[in-house]
Structures are given as C-alpha cells and as structure tokens.
Amino acid sequence: MSRDTKLRIFCYDISSNKKRRKVSRILENRASRVQFSVFESRLTVCSLEKLVSKIEPLLEKGDSLRVYTVGAVGERQCQVYGSGVPIENGANYWLL
C-alpha cells in the first residue's frame, strides 16, 4: 500500500432519490458502506480526486458530500461500538 494512501470517510446528504442512488453506486465501487450514507475507503489523493470528480456534478443546491481524511494517529484512536462494520485495516489479502 502506498504511503500516501489514507483512510477517507465519505458522508453525503442528497435530496433526490435518483441522484442519491447514483452516488451510492459510485462509492460502492471504491469504498465500503458502513452506514446508509457513510462509506470508508483507503485512497491516495489522486484516487480521491477522481472519485469526487464523478460525484460532484450530481450534487444540486442543498446537497452535500463531506470527505474526512483520517491520519494514522486518529485511525489508531477510532473505535467501533455495537454491530458496526470494522474499519478497513488495509490488509492485502481476502478471506474466502
């Protein structure tokens, strides 16, 4: 994994059902859904910009997309309670 790859958190509030579904599909291709309108992914700045460039044209007045970058220190302090999806650990393997 590249050194400039960081954990990115995507949160959106989109009023149109049609556009919300489109944004959801775009994010599902590159990120893990952790809540209805919240996704997590490890991305470089370049990959993040490409992803946002696909979503930004879909946003209308009143809609929002927030992207939070979590650094190594913040990531070590993140905690998941309840039945939430665990934070991606960046492992380079799949369990089948």
N, CA, C and O atoms as a MOPAC input file, in Angstrom:
PM7 MOZYME 1SCF
protein

 N      0.84300 1    -1.17900 1     0.00000 1
 C      0.00000 1     0.00000 1     0.00000 1
 C      0.88800 1     1.24200 1     0.00000 1
 O      1.87700 1     1.30200 1     0.73100 1
 N      0.54500 1     2.20800 1    -0.80000 1
 C      1.30800 1     3.43700 1    -0.93000 1
 C      1.29800 1     4.24200 1     0.37300 1
 O      0.32000 1     4.22700 1     1.12100 1
 N      2.39900 1     4.94000 1     0.62600 1
 C      2.49400 1     5.75800 1     1.84000 1
 C      1.46500 1     6.87800 1     1.85200 1
 O      1.03100 1     7.30100 1     2.92400 1
 N      1.07000 1     7.36000 1     0.69300 1
 C      0.12000 1     8.47200 1     0.65700 1
 C     -1.33400 1     8.00300 1     0.63900 1
 O     -2.24500 1     8.81100 1     0.45600 1
 N     -1.55500 1     6.70700 1     0.82800 1
 C     -2.90800 1     6.17500 1     0.92400 1
 C     -3.40600 1     6.40200 1     2.34100 1
 O     -2.75800 1     6.00800 1     3.31100 1
 N     -4.55400 1     7.03700 1     2.45100 1
 C     -5.11600 1     7.34500 1     3.76600 1
 C     -6.56600 1     6.88900 1     3.82400 1
 O     -7.22800 1     6.72400 1     2.79900 1
 N     -7.04000 1     6.69100 1     5.04200 1
 C     -8.43200 1     6.33500 1     5.24800 1
 C     -9.29600 1     7.56800 1     4.99400 1
 O     -9.09200 1     8.61600 1     5.60500 1
 N    -10.25200 1     7.43400 1     4.09700 1
 C    -11.16800 1     8.53500 1     3.75900 1
 C    -12.58200 1     8.12800 1     4.16900 1
 O    -13.01500 1     7.00300 1     3.91700 1
 N    -13.28100 1     9.04000 1     4.79300 1
 C    -14.66300 1     8.82000 1     5.20300 1
 C    -15.54000 1     9.72000 1     4.35100 1
 O    -15.32400 1    10.93000 1     4.29200 1
 N    -16.52700 1     9.13300 1     3.69300 1
 C    -17.46700 1     9.86900 1     2.83400 1
 C    -18.83600 1     9.88300 1     3.49600 1
 O    -19.36100 1     8.83400 1     3.86700 1
 N    -19.40800 1    11.05900 1     3.64200 1
 C    -20.76500 1    11.20800 1     4.18400 1
 C    -21.52200 1    12.11400 1     3.22600 1
 O    -21.00400 1    13.14700 1     2.80300 1
 N    -22.73700 1    11.73300 1     2.88500 1
 C    -23.48400 1    12.58800 1     1.96800 1
 C    -24.90800 1    12.77700 1     2.42400 1
 O    -25.47300 1    11.95100 1     3.14100 1
 N    -25.47800 1    13.89200 1     1.98700 1
 C    -26.88300 1    14.22200 1     2.21800 1
 C    -27.40100 1    14.74700 1     0.88700 1
 O    -27.12400 1    15.88500 1     0.50700 1
 N    -28.14800 1    13.91700 1     0.18800 1
 C    -28.63200 1    14.24700 1    -1.15400 1
 C    -30.13800 1    14.05700 1    -1.17700 1
 O    -30.64400 1    12.99200 1    -0.82500 1
 N    -30.85100 1    15.09600 1    -1.59600 1
 C    -32.31600 1    15.07400 1    -1.50800 1
 C    -32.98000 1    14.20900 1    -2.58200 1
 O    -34.00900 1    13.59100 1    -2.30600 1
 N    -32.43800 1    14.14600 1    -3.76700 1
 C    -33.02900 1    13.38000 1    -4.86200 1
 C    -32.71200 1    11.89200 1    -4.71800 1
 O    -31.54600 1    11.50500 1    -4.63700 1
 N    -33.74400 1    11.07100 1    -4.68800 1
 C    -33.54200 1     9.61600 1    -4.58300 1
 C    -32.69200 1     9.08400 1    -5.73300 1
 O    -31.80700 1     8.25500 1    -5.52500 1
 N    -32.96300 1     9.56300 1    -6.94500 1
 C    -32.24600 1     9.09700 1    -8.13300 1
 C    -30.75100 1     9.43100 1    -8.03500 1
 O    -29.90200 1     8.57700 1    -8.29200 1
 N    -30.44300 1    10.65800 1    -7.66900 1
 C    -29.03600 1    11.06600 1    -7.57500 1
 C    -28.34900 1    10.40900 1    -6.38800 1
 O    -27.16500 1    10.08200 1    -6.45600 1
 N    -29.08700 1    10.21600 1    -5.30000 1
 C    -28.53200 1     9.54500 1    -4.12900 1
 C    -28.13800 1     8.10900 1    -4.48100 1
 O    -27.09300 1     7.62900 1    -4.04200 1
 N    -28.96400 1     7.42200 1    -5.26600 1
 C    -28.64000 1     6.06600 1    -5.70000 1
 C    -27.39900 1     6.05600 1    -6.59800 1
 O    -26.56100 1     5.16000 1    -6.49600 1
 N    -27.28800 1     7.05400 1    -7.47200 1
 C    -26.10600 1     7.13900 1    -8.34900 1
 C    -24.83500 1     7.33200 1    -7.52800 1
 O    -23.82400 1     6.67300 1    -7.76900 1
 N    -24.89600 1     8.24000 1    -6.55900 1
 C    -23.72500 1     8.49500 1    -5.71000 1
 C    -23.37900 1     7.24000 1    -4.92800 1
 O    -22.20700 1     6.88900 1    -4.79300 1
 N    -24.38700 1     6.57500 1    -4.42000 1
 C    -24.18000 1     5.33800 1    -3.67200 1
 C    -23.47900 1     4.29500 1    -4.52900 1
 O    -22.54300 1     3.64700 1    -4.06300 1
 N    -23.91200 1     4.12200 1    -5.76600 1
 C    -23.28500 1     3.14500 1    -6.66200 1
 C    -21.82800 1     3.50900 1    -6.96600 1
 O    -20.96200 1     2.63500 1    -7.01400 1
 N    -21.56800 1     4.79200 1    -7.17000 1
 C    -20.19200 1     5.23700 1    -7.42800 1
 C    -19.30400 1     4.89000 1    -6.23800 1
 O    -18.20800 1     4.35700 1    -6.40900 1
 N    -19.78200 1     5.19500 1    -5.03500 1
 C    -18.98900 1     4.92300 1    -3.84100 1
 C    -18.84900 1     3.42600 1    -3.57200 1
 O    -17.79700 1     2.97900 1    -3.11400 1
 N    -19.88900 1     2.65200 1    -3.84800 1
 C    -19.82600 1     1.20500 1    -3.61900 1
 C    -18.72700 1     0.53800 1    -4.45000 1
 O    -18.20700 1    -0.50900 1    -4.06400 1
 N    -18.37400 1     1.14000 1    -5.58800 1
 C    -17.31600 1     0.58700 1    -6.42900 1
 C    -15.92200 1     0.79500 1    -5.85000 1
 O    -14.99200 1     0.08100 1    -6.22300 1
 N    -15.75700 1     1.76700 1    -4.93800 1
 C    -14.42900 1     2.08300 1    -4.41000 1
 C    -14.34100 1     2.10100 1    -2.89400 1
 O    -13.25600 1     2.28100 1    -2.34200 1
 N    -15.47900 1     1.91600 1    -2.20100 1
 C    -15.47700 1     2.07600 1    -0.75200 1
 C    -16.39700 1     1.05200 1    -0.09500 1
 O    -17.20400 1     0.39900 1    -0.75800 1
 N    -16.25800 1     0.92900 1     1.20600 1
 C    -17.11500 1     0.04300 1     1.99400 1
 C    -18.19200 1     0.86800 1     2.67800 1
 O    -17.90800 1     1.87700 1     3.32300 1
 N    -19.43400 1     0.42000 1     2.52700 1
 C    -20.53700 1     1.11400 1     3.19700 1
 C    -20.50300 1     0.73300 1     4.67300 1
 O    -20.47500 1    -0.45000 1     5.01500 1
 N    -20.50400 1     1.74200 1     5.55000 1
 C    -20.52100 1     1.48600 1     6.98500 1
 C    -21.83500 1     1.92300 1     7.63200 1
 O    -22.17700 1     1.45400 1     8.71700 1
 N    -22.56200 1     2.80500 1     6.97900 1
 C    -23.90500 1     3.20000 1     7.35600 1
 C    -24.61800 1     3.58200 1     6.06600 1
 O    -24.01200 1     3.57500 1     4.99500 1
 N    -25.89200 1     3.91300 1     6.16500 1
 C    -26.66900 1     4.15800 1     4.95000 1
 C    -25.99900 1     5.16900 1     4.01700 1
 O    -25.90000 1     4.91600 1     2.81700 1
 N    -25.54500 1     6.28700 1     4.53300 1
 C    -24.91700 1     7.30100 1     3.67900 1
 C    -23.48500 1     7.60400 1     4.11000 1
 O    -23.01300 1     8.73000 1     3.95600 1
 N    -22.79900 1     6.60400 1     4.64800 1
 C    -21.41200 1     6.76500 1     5.08700 1
 C    -20.58300 1     5.60600 1     4.52700 1
 O    -20.95100 1     4.43800 1     4.65300 1
 N    -19.46100 1     5.96100 1     3.90900 1
 C    -18.55600 1     4.98000 1     3.32000 1
 C    -17.14100 1     5.23900 1     3.80300 1
 O    -16.80100 1     6.35900 1     4.18300 1
 N    -16.31600 1     4.19600 1     3.78600 1
 C    -14.89300 1     4.29800 1     4.12000 1
 C    -14.07600 1     3.66800 1     3.00200 1
 O    -14.48200 1     2.67400 1     2.39900 1
 N    -12.91300 1     4.26600 1     2.73700 1
 C    -12.00700 1     3.67300 1     1.76200 1
 C    -10.60200 1     4.20300 1     1.97900 1
 O    -10.41300 1     5.31400 1     2.47300 1
 N     -9.63000 1     3.40500 1     1.61000 1
 C     -8.23400 1     3.86200 1     1.63600 1
 C     -7.88100 1     4.30500 1     0.22500 1
 O     -7.87000 1     3.50600 1    -0.71200 1
 N     -7.59300 1     5.60200 1     0.09300 1
 C     -7.33600 1     6.17900 1    -1.22700 1
 C     -6.16300 1     7.14400 1    -1.18200 1
 O     -5.88400 1     7.75900 1    -0.15300 1
 N     -5.48500 1     7.26600 1    -2.31100 1
 C     -4.48600 1     8.31600 1    -2.48000 1
 C     -5.22600 1     9.61600 1    -2.80200 1
 O     -6.43000 1     9.60700 1    -3.06000 1
 N     -4.50900 1    10.70900 1    -2.78400 1
 C     -5.10700 1    11.99100 1    -3.13800 1
 C     -5.62500 1    11.94900 1    -4.57500 1
 O     -6.71600 1    12.44300 1    -4.86100 1
 N     -4.84500 1    11.36400 1    -5.47000 1
 C     -5.24300 1    11.27400 1    -6.87500 1
 C     -6.52700 1    10.45300 1    -7.03100 1
 O     -7.44500 1    10.86600 1    -7.73900 1
 N     -6.59200 1     9.30300 1    -6.37700 1
 C     -7.80300 1     8.46400 1    -6.45300 1
 C     -9.00000 1     9.16700 1    -5.84200 1
 O    -10.11400 1     9.06800 1    -6.35500 1
 N     -8.77400 1     9.87500 1    -4.75000 1
 C     -9.84900 1    10.63500 1    -4.11000 1
 C    -10.39200 1    11.69600 1    -5.05500 1
 O    -11.60700 1    11.84200 1    -5.19100 1
 N     -9.51200 1    12.43200 1    -5.70500 1
 C     -9.93800 1    13.48200 1    -6.62900 1
 C    -10.73900 1    12.90700 1    -7.79700 1
 O    -11.73200 1    13.50100 1    -8.21500 1
 N    -10.31800 1    11.76400 1    -8.32400 1
 C    -11.04900 1    11.12700 1    -9.42300 1
 C    -12.44500 1    10.71200 1    -8.97800 1
 O    -13.41900 1    10.89600 1    -9.70800 1
 N    -12.53400 1    10.15200 1    -7.77700 1
 C    -13.82100 1     9.71300 1    -7.25500 1
 C    -14.75500 1    10.90100 1    -7.02100 1
 O    -15.92400 1    10.86000 1    -7.40400 1
 N    -14.24700 1    11.93900 1    -6.40400 1
 C    -15.05900 1    13.12700 1    -6.14000 1
 C    -15.48600 1    13.80100 1    -7.44800 1
 O    -16.57900 1    14.36200 1    -7.52300 1
 N    -14.63800 1    13.75000 1    -8.47200 1
 C    -14.98700 1    14.37000 1    -9.75500 1
 C    -16.17100 1    13.67300 1   -10.42500 1
 O    -16.86000 1    14.27500 1   -11.24800 1
 N    -16.41000 1    12.40500 1   -10.07400 1
 C    -17.57800 1    11.69500 1   -10.60400 1
 C    -18.84800 1    12.06400 1    -9.84100 1
 O    -19.94700 1    12.04200 1   -10.39600 1
 N    -18.68400 1    12.40100 1    -8.56900 1
 C    -19.84300 1    12.68400 1    -7.71400 1
 C    -20.26000 1    14.14900 1    -7.76600 1
 O    -21.45100 1    14.45700 1    -7.78300 1
 N    -19.30300 1    15.03300 1    -7.79000 1
 C    -19.58000 1    16.47200 1    -7.69200 1
 C    -20.60800 1    16.98000 1    -8.70200 1
 O    -21.45700 1    17.78900 1    -8.32600 1
 N    -20.57500 1    16.54800 1    -9.96300 1
 C    -21.57900 1    17.04000 1   -10.92100 1
 C    -23.01500 1    16.62100 1   -10.57600 1
 O    -23.96800 1    17.22600 1   -11.06700 1
 N    -23.17200 1    15.60200 1    -9.74500 1
 C    -24.50800 1    15.13100 1    -9.38200 1
 C    -25.13000 1    15.95100 1    -8.25200 1
 O    -26.33700 1    15.87800 1    -8.02400 1
 N    -24.31500 1    16.72500 1    -7.55000 1
 C    -24.81600 1    17.48000 1    -6.40700 1
 C    -25.58700 1    18.71100 1    -6.85600 1
 O    -25.14900 1    19.45600 1    -7.73200 1
 N    -26.73500 1    18.90500 1    -6.24200 1
 C    -27.56800 1    20.06300 1    -6.53100 1
 C    -27.54200 1    21.01100 1    -5.33400 1
 O    -26.97100 1    20.68600 1    -4.29300 1
 N    -28.14900 1    22.16200 1    -5.48000 1
 C    -28.21500 1    23.12000 1    -4.38600 1
 C    -28.85800 1    22.44700 1    -3.17000 1
 O    -29.92400 1    21.84100 1    -3.27800 1
 N    -28.21200 1    22.56000 1    -2.03400 1
 C    -28.70700 1    21.94800 1    -0.80500 1
 C    -28.12600 1    20.57700 1    -0.52000 1
 O    -28.21900 1    20.09700 1     0.60900 1
 N    -27.51900 1    19.92400 1    -1.53000 1
 C    -26.88400 1    18.62300 1    -1.33500 1
 C    -25.47500 1    18.81900 1    -0.78600 1
 O    -24.87900 1    19.88400 1    -0.94800 1
 N    -24.95400 1    17.79300 1    -0.14100 1
 C    -23.57400 1    17.89700 1     0.34000 1
 C    -22.89000 1    16.54300 1     0.33300 1
 O    -23.51700 1    15.50300 1     0.53200 1
 N    -21.59800 1    16.58500 1     0.10100 1
 C    -20.71100 1    15.44500 1     0.22900 1
 C    -19.56100 1    15.91500 1     1.10600 1
 O    -18.90400 1    16.90900 1     0.79700 1
 N    -19.32300 1    15.21300 1     2.18300 1
 C    -18.18700 1    15.53200 1     3.05200 1
 C    -17.20600 1    14.38000 1     2.96100 1
 O    -17.59800 1    13.21300 1     2.97000 1
 N    -15.92000 1    14.71600 1     2.87400 1
 C    -14.86200 1    13.70600 1     2.84500 1
 C    -13.89700 1    14.05400 1     3.97200 1
 O    -13.29900 1    15.12900 1     3.99000 1
 N    -13.76200 1    13.13600 1     4.89700 1
 C    -12.84000 1    13.31000 1     6.01500 1
 C    -11.64400 1    12.40000 1     5.78900 1
 O    -11.80200 1    11.24000 1     5.40800 1
 N    -10.44900 1    12.92600 1     6.02400 1
 C     -9.22900 1    12.14000 1     5.94400 1
 C     -8.76500 1    11.85500 1     7.35900 1
 O     -8.58000 1    12.76500 1     8.16700 1
 N     -8.58000 1    10.57600 1     7.64500 1
 C     -8.16600 1    10.16900 1     8.98500 1
 C     -6.70700 1     9.74600 1     8.91700 1
 O     -6.35800 1     8.80000 1     8.21000 1
 N     -5.86700 1    10.44300 1     9.64700 1
 C     -4.44900 1    10.11700 1     9.68600 1
 C     -4.17700 1     8.91900 1    10.57600 1
 O     -5.08800 1     8.39100 1    11.21300 1
 N     -2.92400 1     8.49200 1    10.62100 1
 C     -2.54400 1     7.29300 1    11.37800 1
 C     -2.87600 1     7.41500 1    12.85700 1
 O     -3.38200 1     6.46600 1    13.45600 1
 N     -2.59900 1     8.56400 1    13.45300 1
 C     -2.87300 1     8.74800 1    14.87800 1
 C     -4.37600 1     8.68800 1    15.13300 1
 O     -4.82000 1     7.99600 1    16.04900 1
 N     -5.15000 1     9.39800 1    14.34300 1
 C     -6.60100 1     9.38100 1    14.50000 1
 C     -7.18700 1     8.00300 1    14.25900 1
 O     -8.13000 1     7.59300 1    14.93500 1
 N     -6.62700 1     7.29500 1    13.29900 1
 C     -7.13400 1     5.96400 1    12.98600 1
 C     -6.91000 1     4.99400 1    14.14300 1
 O     -7.77200 1     4.16500 1    14.43600 1
 N     -5.76200 1     5.09300 1    14.79700 1
 C     -5.49500 1     4.22000 1    15.94600 1
 C     -6.46300 1     4.50400 1    17.09000 1
 O     -6.71100 1     3.63400 1    17.92500 1
 N     -7.01000 1     5.71400 1    17.13300 1
 C     -7.92200 1     6.08600 1    18.20800 1
 C     -9.38700 1     5.84100 1    17.85800 1
 O    -10.25500 1     6.02100 1    18.71200 1
 N     -9.68300 1     5.43700 1    16.62500 1
 C    -11.06000 1     5.17000 1    16.21100 1
 C    -11.57400 1     3.91100 1    16.89200 1
 O    -10.85400 1     2.92300 1    17.04100 1
 N    -12.81400 1     3.96900 1    17.29400 1
 C    -13.44500 1     2.81600 1    17.92900 1
 C    -14.80700 1     2.59800 1    17.30000 1
 O    -15.49400 1     3.55600 1    16.94700 1
 N    -15.19500 1     1.34600 1    17.15900 1
 C    -16.49400 1     0.99100 1    16.60600 1
 C    -17.27500 1     0.28300 1    17.70800 1
 O    -16.78200 1    -0.67600 1    18.30200 1
 N    -18.48500 1     0.74800 1    17.98200 1
 C    -19.32100 1     0.15600 1    19.02000 1
 C    -20.54600 1    -0.49200 1    18.38800 1
 O    -20.94300 1    -0.13200 1    17.28000 1
 N    -21.12900 1    -1.42600 1    19.08000 1
 C    -22.32000 1    -2.08500 1    18.56200 1
 C    -21.96600 1    -3.02700 1    17.43200 1
 O    -20.89400 1    -3.63300 1    17.42400 1
 N    -22.86800 1    -3.14400 1    16.48600 1
 C    -22.66800 1    -4.08700 1    15.38300 1
 C    -22.13200 1    -3.40000 1    14.13600 1
 O    -22.38200 1    -3.86300 1    13.02400 1
 N    -21.40100 1    -2.30600 1    14.30200 1
 C    -20.84800 1    -1.57700 1    13.16700 1
 C    -19.78100 1    -2.37100 1    12.43800 1
 O    -19.13400 1    -3.24500 1    13.01500 1
 N    -19.61100 1    -2.06200 1    11.18400 1
 C    -18.58600 1    -2.68000 1    10.34500 1
 C    -17.22500 1    -2.21000 1    10.84100 1
 O    -17.04300 1    -1.01000 1    11.04900 1
 N    -16.25800 1    -3.11100 1    11.04000 1
 C    -14.92600 1    -2.68700 1    11.48800 1
 C    -14.22600 1    -1.83500 1    10.42600 1
 O    -14.49800 1    -1.96800 1     9.23200 1
 N    -13.34900 1    -0.98400 1    10.86100 1
 C    -12.58000 1    -0.13700 1     9.95500 1
 C    -11.65700 1    -1.01100 1     9.12100 1
 O    -11.01600 1    -1.92200 1     9.64600 1
 N    -11.58800 1    -0.73400 1     7.80900 1
 C    -10.69300 1    -1.48600 1     6.93200 1
 C     -9.27900 1    -1.39500 1     7.47400 1
 O     -8.82100 1    -0.31400 1     7.84500 1
 N     -8.59000 1    -2.52200 1     7.52200 1
 C     -7.22500 1    -2.48900 1     8.05600 1
 C     -6.16000 1    -2.41100 1     6.98400 1
 O     -4.97200 1    -2.35800 1     7.30300 1
 N     -6.55100 1    -2.40200 1     5.72800 1
 C     -5.58300 1    -2.25500 1     4.64800 1
 C     -4.80800 1    -3.51300 1     4.32500 1
 O     -3.78700 1    -3.44700 1     3.64000 1
 N     -5.26700 1    -4.65400 1     4.80000 1
 C     -4.58700 1    -5.91600 1     4.50200 1
 C     -4.63800 1    -6.18500 1     3.00700 1
 O     -5.59100 1    -5.79900 1     2.32900 1
 N     -3.62500 1    -6.83700 1     2.50700 1
 C     -3.55700 1    -7.12200 1     1.07700 1
 C     -3.98800 1    -8.53200 1     0.75400 1
 O     -3.41200 1    -9.15400 1    -0.13900 1
 N     -4.98200 1    -9.05900 1     1.44700 1
 C     -5.46500 1   -10.39900 1     1.17100 1
 C     -6.97800 1   -10.45100 1     1.40500 1
 O     -7.55700 1    -9.56000 1     2.02700 1
 N     -7.59700 1   -11.50700 1     0.89700 1
 C     -9.04200 1   -11.73300 1     1.06300 1
 C     -9.24200 1   -13.04300 1     1.79100 1
 O     -8.51400 1   -14.00600 1     1.54900 1
 N    -10.21400 1   -13.09100 1     2.67400 1
 C    -10.60500 1   -14.34800 1     3.31000 1
 C    -11.86100 1   -14.83500 1     2.61600 1
 O    -12.84600 1   -14.10100 1     2.53100 1
 N    -11.84200 1   -16.06100 1     2.11800 1
 C    -12.99200 1   -16.62100 1     1.41900 1
 C    -13.55700 1   -17.78800 1     2.17400 1
 O    -14.53600 1   -18.39200 1     1.73500 1

